[in-house]
């Protein structure tokens, strides 16, 4: 059974870069096509941010495209998220998830809260 | 981008009630529609994908329907553990947009 675990700083200063990692276990990143980041601001709904294929191809939310980068490290079986020039509006719980068979998000990490504040 | 209009934003129901939540896509997404359940402080969990396919292990009181660009999640007999927030998501194309969610509360 695949498991995903997000990690990274819980506090980031405005204008700086948010960096998170998602470690995948129980499955090889190469065996599943797309790996996704989703975020959820406090008290709000889910926001699809973007995805990365194990080949390195990306798709991003156009609203974030100038600030976001998602990468894959197959040797470590993990994916990474970088979001530049953060503001308070980027405060959220960040989830990584697998786009599995059936083209659906069938496995999710437990999420990590990132607060943007000075 | 494809917009997913989910309704209602919230509803109050009692155990045993039949509950219907709907999502309308702004254009054709074929059947690339998933439903997720999220409880407070927890990650979302997949219930239904392909608009109508129940994920293995999900109770059969959950079902999904589709008609053109209109999709529904039906809970045939609401159970205490079903009080949660539900989201639809289209996975037909990127950005893979979510509905705004429906909170199912105790009446």
Short mmCIF file of C-alpha atoms in Angstrom, two decimals:
data_model
loop_
_atom_site.label_atom_id
_atom_site.label_comp_id
_atom_site.label_asym_id
_atom_site.label_seq_id
_atom_site.Cartn_x
_atom_site.Cartn_y
_atom_site.Cartn_z
CA UNK A 1 0.00 0.00 0.00
CA UNK A 2 1.45 3.31 -1.06
CA UNK A 3 2.15 5.89 1.63
CA UNK A 4 3.02 9.55 1.16
CA UNK A 5 4.65 11.77 3.77
CA UNK A 6 5.06 15.53 3.40
CA UNK A 7 7.80 17.37 5.22
CA UNK A 8 9.26 20.86 5.37
CA UNK A 9 9.28 24.08 7.36
CA UNK A 10 6.03 24.99 9.05
CA UNK A 11 6.78 28.72 8.97
CA UNK A 12 7.96 30.76 5.99
CA UNK A 13 8.51 34.52 5.85
CA UNK A 14 6.68 36.65 3.29
CA UNK A 15 8.51 37.01 -0.05
CA UNK A 16 10.60 33.90 0.64
CA UNK A 17 10.36 30.43 -0.94
CA UNK A 18 8.22 27.62 0.42
CA UNK A 19 9.90 24.23 -0.05
CA UNK A 20 8.27 20.89 0.72
CA UNK A 21 9.15 17.28 0.08
CA UNK A 22 6.87 14.28 -0.30
CA UNK A 23 8.43 10.89 0.39
CA UNK A 24 6.74 7.96 -1.31
CA UNK A 25 6.88 4.44 0.09
CA UNK A 26 5.18 1.23 -0.99
CA UNK A 27 5.29 2.22 -4.64
CA UNK A 28 7.88 3.40 -7.09
CA UNK A 29 7.45 6.88 -8.45
CA UNK A 30 8.32 5.43 -11.85
CA UNK A 31 5.39 3.02 -11.75
CA UNK A 32 2.67 5.64 -11.31
CA UNK A 33 2.28 8.40 -13.86
CA UNK A 34 1.53 11.64 -12.08
CA UNK A 35 2.24 13.00 -8.60
CA UNK A 36 0.25 15.97 -7.41
CA UNK A 37 0.30 18.83 -4.91
CA UNK A 38 -3.00 20.08 -3.51
CA UNK A 39 -3.39 22.77 -0.86
CA UNK A 40 -6.15 23.85 1.49
CA UNK A 41 -6.17 27.29 3.15
CA UNK A 42 -7.58 27.23 6.68
CA UNK A 43 -11.34 26.76 6.61
CA UNK A 44 -11.44 26.67 2.81
CA UNK A 45 -11.63 24.13 0.01
CA UNK A 46 -9.10 22.09 -1.90
CA UNK A 47 -6.93 23.77 -4.53
CA UNK A 48 -5.11 21.76 -7.20
CA UNK A 49 -1.63 23.25 -7.60
CA UNK A 50 0.13 21.07 -10.10
CA UNK A 51 1.59 17.69 -10.91
CA UNK A 52 4.78 16.05 -12.09
CA UNK A 53 5.30 12.92 -14.18
CA UNK A 54 8.16 10.60 -13.30
CA UNK A 55 9.77 11.69 -16.57
CA UNK A 56 9.87 15.26 -15.24
CA UNK A 57 7.00 16.70 -17.26
CA UNK A 58 4.86 19.18 -15.35
CA UNK A 59 1.39 20.67 -15.38
CA UNK A 60 0.65 23.70 -13.21
CA UNK A 61 -2.31 25.80 -12.18
CA UNK A 62 -2.04 28.88 -14.43
CA UNK A 63 -2.63 31.10 -11.39
CA UNK A 64 0.59 29.79 -9.83
CA UNK A 65 2.63 29.13 -12.95
CA UNK A 66 5.06 32.02 -12.47
CA UNK A 67 5.89 30.97 -8.90
CA UNK A 68 5.68 27.17 -8.72
CA UNK A 69 8.06 24.35 -9.44
CA UNK A 70 7.40 20.65 -8.86
CA UNK A 71 10.18 18.17 -9.38
CA UNK A 72 10.79 14.46 -8.99
CA UNK A 73 13.78 12.61 -7.59
CA UNK A 74 13.37 8.99 -8.63
CA UNK A 75 16.52 7.89 -6.84
CA UNK A 76 15.04 9.04 -3.53
CA UNK A 77 11.46 8.16 -4.52
CA UNK A 78 10.23 11.60 -3.64
CA UNK A 79 8.73 14.70 -5.16
CA UNK A 80 9.31 18.31 -4.21
CA UNK A 81 7.36 21.55 -4.28
CA UNK A 82 8.79 25.03 -4.42
CA UNK A 83 6.60 28.12 -4.30
CA UNK A 84 8.35 31.46 -4.65
CA UNK A 85 7.48 34.94 -3.35
CA UNK A 86 4.95 33.66 -0.82
CA UNK A 87 2.38 35.85 0.90
CA UNK A 88 -0.10 35.25 3.69
CA UNK A 89 -2.52 33.94 1.05
CA UNK A 90 -0.22 30.91 0.64
CA UNK A 91 -0.85 29.83 4.23
CA UNK A 92 -2.42 26.39 3.90
CA UNK A 93 -2.20 22.69 4.55
CA UNK A 94 -0.23 21.21 1.68
CA UNK A 95 -0.96 17.66 0.52
CA UNK A 96 0.82 15.44 -1.94
CA UNK A 97 -1.23 12.80 -3.71
CA UNK A 98 -0.92 10.12 -6.37
CA UNK A 99 -2.96 10.29 -9.55
CA UNK A 100 -3.57 6.57 -9.81
CA UNK A 101 -5.36 4.19 -12.15
CA UNK A 102 -8.75 5.57 -13.01
CA UNK A 103 -7.20 9.02 -13.27
CA UNK A 104 -8.07 9.87 -9.72
CA UNK A 105 -6.23 10.94 -6.57
CA UNK A 106 -6.26 7.57 -4.85
CA UNK A 107 -3.59 8.10 -2.21
CA UNK A 108 -2.91 11.19 -0.11
CA UNK A 109 -0.33 12.23 2.45
CA UNK A 110 -1.48 13.44 5.83
CA UNK A 111 -0.71 17.03 4.91
CA UNK A 112 1.57 19.64 6.41
CA UNK A 113 0.57 23.11 7.56
CA UNK A 114 2.68 25.96 6.26
CA UNK A 115 2.14 29.40 7.73
CA UNK A 116 3.46 32.48 5.96
CA UNK A 117 4.25 35.12 8.54
CA UNK A 118 7.08 37.39 9.60
CA UNK B 1 -10.08 26.14 -17.12
CA UNK B 2 -13.03 23.88 -16.39
CA UNK B 3 -15.18 25.22 -13.56
CA UNK B 4 -16.86 22.78 -11.20
CA UNK B 5 -20.03 24.19 -9.62
CA UNK B 6 -20.87 22.14 -6.56
CA UNK B 7 -24.12 22.44 -4.61
CA UNK B 8 -25.32 22.89 -2.00
CA UNK B 9 -22.43 24.43 -0.03
CA UNK B 10 -23.86 22.82 3.07
CA UNK B 11 -26.81 20.73 4.14
CA UNK B 12 -28.30 19.47 7.36
CA UNK B 13 -29.48 15.89 7.52
CA UNK B 14 -30.33 13.14 9.94
CA UNK B 15 -29.07 9.59 10.22
CA UNK B 16 -30.97 7.47 7.72
CA UNK B 17 -31.64 10.33 5.31
CA UNK B 18 -30.94 10.10 1.60
CA UNK B 19 -28.46 12.81 0.64
CA UNK B 20 -27.66 14.10 -2.84
CA UNK B 21 -24.76 16.41 -3.71
CA UNK B 22 -24.32 17.71 -7.24
CA UNK B 23 -21.49 19.02 -9.39
CA UNK B 24 -21.85 20.66 -12.77
CA UNK B 25 -18.87 20.95 -15.10
CA UNK B 26 -18.53 24.03 -17.31
CA UNK B 27 -17.83 21.76 -20.28
CA UNK B 28 -17.66 18.11 -21.20
CA UNK B 29 -15.40 16.06 -18.94
CA UNK B 30 -16.64 12.71 -20.20
CA UNK B 31 -16.63 10.64 -17.01
CA UNK B 32 -13.44 11.98 -15.45
CA UNK B 33 -15.10 12.93 -12.19
CA UNK B 34 -14.07 11.89 -8.70
CA UNK B 35 -15.70 12.35 -5.31
CA UNK B 36 -13.75 12.69 -2.05
CA UNK B 37 -14.75 12.75 1.60
CA UNK B 38 -12.83 14.87 4.11
CA UNK B 39 -13.27 14.84 7.87
CA UNK B 40 -11.92 17.65 10.08
CA UNK B 41 -8.16 17.52 10.45
CA UNK B 42 -7.85 14.62 8.01
CA UNK B 43 -6.74 14.17 4.44
CA UNK B 44 -9.37 13.73 1.74
CA UNK B 45 -10.28 10.15 0.92
CA UNK B 46 -11.39 8.87 -2.45
CA UNK B 47 -14.94 7.53 -2.64
CA UNK B 48 -15.85 7.35 -6.33
CA UNK B 49 -13.95 7.77 -9.58
CA UNK B 50 -14.92 7.62 -13.22
CA UNK B 51 -18.15 9.31 -12.09
CA UNK B 52 -19.78 6.04 -11.03
CA UNK B 53 -17.09 3.54 -9.92
CA UNK B 54 -17.07 2.90 -6.20
CA UNK B 55 -13.60 2.53 -4.75
CA UNK B 56 -12.93 -0.86 -3.22
CA UNK B 57 -13.83 -0.83 0.47
CA UNK B 58 -16.19 2.13 0.27
CA UNK B 59 -19.68 1.30 1.60
CA UNK B 60 -22.31 0.61 -1.03
CA UNK B 61 -24.58 3.34 0.37
CA UNK B 62 -22.38 5.73 -1.65
CA UNK B 63 -23.06 5.96 -5.37
CA UNK B 64 -22.37 8.31 -8.24
CA UNK B 65 -24.46 9.29 -11.24
CA UNK B 66 -23.77 11.28 -14.37
CA UNK B 67 -25.89 12.98 -16.98
CA UNK B 68 -23.96 15.02 -19.50
CA UNK B 69 -22.03 17.59 -17.51
CA UNK B 70 -24.07 17.02 -14.34
CA UNK B 71 -22.81 14.64 -11.68
CA UNK B 72 -24.23 13.55 -8.35
CA UNK B 73 -23.00 11.83 -5.24
CA UNK B 74 -25.77 9.99 -3.44
CA UNK B 75 -25.66 8.63 0.09
CA UNK B 76 -28.64 6.32 0.30
CA UNK B 77 -28.89 6.16 4.08
CA UNK B 78 -26.71 8.59 5.98
CA UNK B 79 -24.65 7.07 8.77
CA UNK B 80 -23.04 8.88 11.74
CA UNK B 81 -19.57 8.50 10.19
CA UNK B 82 -20.72 10.22 6.98
CA UNK B 83 -20.92 13.70 8.49
CA UNK B 84 -18.06 15.33 6.64
CA UNK B 85 -17.24 17.61 3.73
CA UNK B 86 -17.43 16.22 0.20
CA UNK B 87 -15.58 17.47 -2.87
CA UNK B 88 -15.87 16.69 -6.54
CA UNK B 89 -12.92 16.98 -8.90
CA UNK B 90 -12.62 16.80 -12.66
CA UNK B 91 -9.53 14.94 -13.84
CA UNK B 92 -10.26 15.24 -17.57
CA UNK B 93 -7.73 18.00 -18.11
CA UNK B 94 -5.36 20.28 -16.25
CA UNK B 95 -5.81 22.25 -14.09
CA UNK B 96 -7.70 19.40 -12.44
CA UNK B 97 -10.20 21.58 -10.64
CA UNK B 98 -12.19 20.83 -7.50
CA UNK B 99 -15.69 21.88 -6.56
CA UNK B 100 -15.94 24.18 -3.54
CA UNK B 101 -17.20 21.42 -1.29
CA UNK B 102 -20.41 20.44 0.49
CA UNK B 103 -20.47 20.18 4.26
CA UNK B 104 -22.92 17.58 5.53
CA UNK B 105 -23.98 18.52 9.06
CA UNK B 106 -26.21 17.02 11.71
CA UNK B 107 -29.75 18.29 11.62
#
